[in-house]
Amino acid sequence: MTKTPVSIVCALVLGCTLGAGHSVAQQSVAQQSNYAPFISDVPLVQQPMLNPEFWLQRQSDSKPLMSQSQIQAFNRSLINNNPYIIDPLAMPDMLSAKALRSYISNTSSTPSSPRFYVDGKQLERADFARYHANTNIDAVTDSNPVRFGLIVERTSLRTFPTADRVLNSEMDIDLDRFQETGAFPAEPVAVLHESADGQWYLVAAYNYTAWVKRSAVAVGDKNRIRTFTQADDFIVVTGDKVETTYVPNEPRVSEVQLDMGVRLPLAPKEQVKHLTHGQNSFASYIVTLPVRNDDGTLSFAQGLIPRSADVHLGYLPLTAHHLIAQGFKFLGERYGWGHDYNARDCTGFVGEIYKAFGVWMPRNSSWQGKTDYGHNWRFDKDSTEAQKREVIAQMQVGDLIYIPGHVMMYIGSYQGQPYVIHDVKGLGYIKQNGEFYDGELNGVSVTPLLPLHLNSTTSYLERTYAIKRIAQGAEQ
């Protein structure tokens, strides 16, 4: 493996074009004070590269990579052929004891390596016994009814029915090992089971099964839920996060956080009035939100999203321009393992980007990288660096690069270097003096691909095992 030393660009060189939003006044402040406009330990990254326009102006082709009908067919193919994507509303109305026990056991298994609480106390057998008891597996009967619901607030899906934070032996506070993924308002779920304390549901979402707080789910009629999720007229959240308008007397629809990719039906024309919750609605989109009644059942209520918010009528066209723009809306967001910290991780990042176009993705990076949807270029231990570089040289914007436990999205090349945007914890590369630099990114970042190293001897390129393209005709 050849190590390639790189220079560190710590400040903009004189004459570099500033990105949009950096005014003359800002430049003047930088010249008159100790303010440093750009300090970085990331190799080969200059400040203009942190503006999407830097990459957008290098794209000449903005035609759709897939039409909406092709995306719908793509998703149907995933449901039918990919083991990690389901239609939760197609779950059976009844589960056998064997099937439900399997769901519980596969979700809530005792890890083989030690786990620790945040205070450093190691979990003991009694701790896991308590968590397993709350899974309520003893309440499983011969026939177990499945209910259906909608998520009403952004929430976490957990390994066990508990909010306890649990770490591995490295004691990295950022990596809660009971945190699996996130769920978002208006997502349908199949409710498979209830915890012994009555505070958690075991749910099957479209790309994950885990425990969710009962208060985040409203249970209702399956057909009514399907009608809601298949409404013809809808908006999609295209910003990183937007909120519904504040409503003083209806907290269920007030300041509801909606992350990128959330889809909400527009209120039917006959239900639209000049005033909604005491506010004139002409400057807002009137959307239908799922809300939870006191008894846990599902209702629907109108909410307002300002027309100034970053939303789109229908799904965004899947183009290279939009892929870049969507990715950059998360730039600088802190890394959130399993959607922790009100954020997202590497697969959540690419998943939310593609959801804005209506494209579904498996949850984990290995589930994405090792299954056969899309166009795939695969590498094994016998693949050479030259073979990988040949494929990388032909990448298109939006292509996904997989190494074990991580995924990155290609955004373009500059001066022969391919660049990616990704949600990543570590930062490693070989410095000019040959030493390994071991740093942190811990957020959504733009980096070159080729200089990155996992450690002093292993590069990202060496560990790349797949490159995937989501594009027209990809589904087979």
Coordinates of N, CA and C in Angstrom, one line a residue, residues 11 52 70 117 130 148 160 299 318 374 468 475:
A11 N -5.4 27.9 5.8 CA -6.1 29.1 5.5 C -6.2 29.4 4.0
P52 N -21.8 24.9 -1.6 CA -22.2 24.0 -2.7 C -22.0 24.6 -4.1
Q70 N -39.9 5.6 -12.1 CA -38.8 4.7 -12.0 C -38.4 4.6 -10.5
Y117 N -22.2 1.7 31.7 CA -22.9 2.9 31.8 C -22.0 4.1 31.7
R130 N -32.8 -7.5 33.7 CA -33.9 -6.5 33.8 C -34.4 -6.0 32.5
F148 N -51.1 -1.1 13.9 CA -50.4 -0.2 12.9 C -50.6 1.2 13.4
F160 N -33.1 -2.1 23.4 CA -34.0 -2.6 24.5 C -35.0 -1.5 24.8
S299 N -55.3 10.4 15.4 CA -56.1 11.4 14.8 C -55.3 12.2 13.8
L318 N -34.6 13.9 -9.0 CA -33.3 13.3 -8.7 C -32.2 13.7 -9.7
G374 N -29.4 -1.0 -7.3 CA -28.5 0.0 -7.9 C -27.5 -0.7 -8.8
K468 N -21.6 2.3 -5.3 CA -23.0 2.1 -5.7 C -23.6 3.3 -6.4
E475 N -32.7 -0.6 -11.1 CA -33.4 -1.7 -10.5 C -33.4 -2.8 -11.6

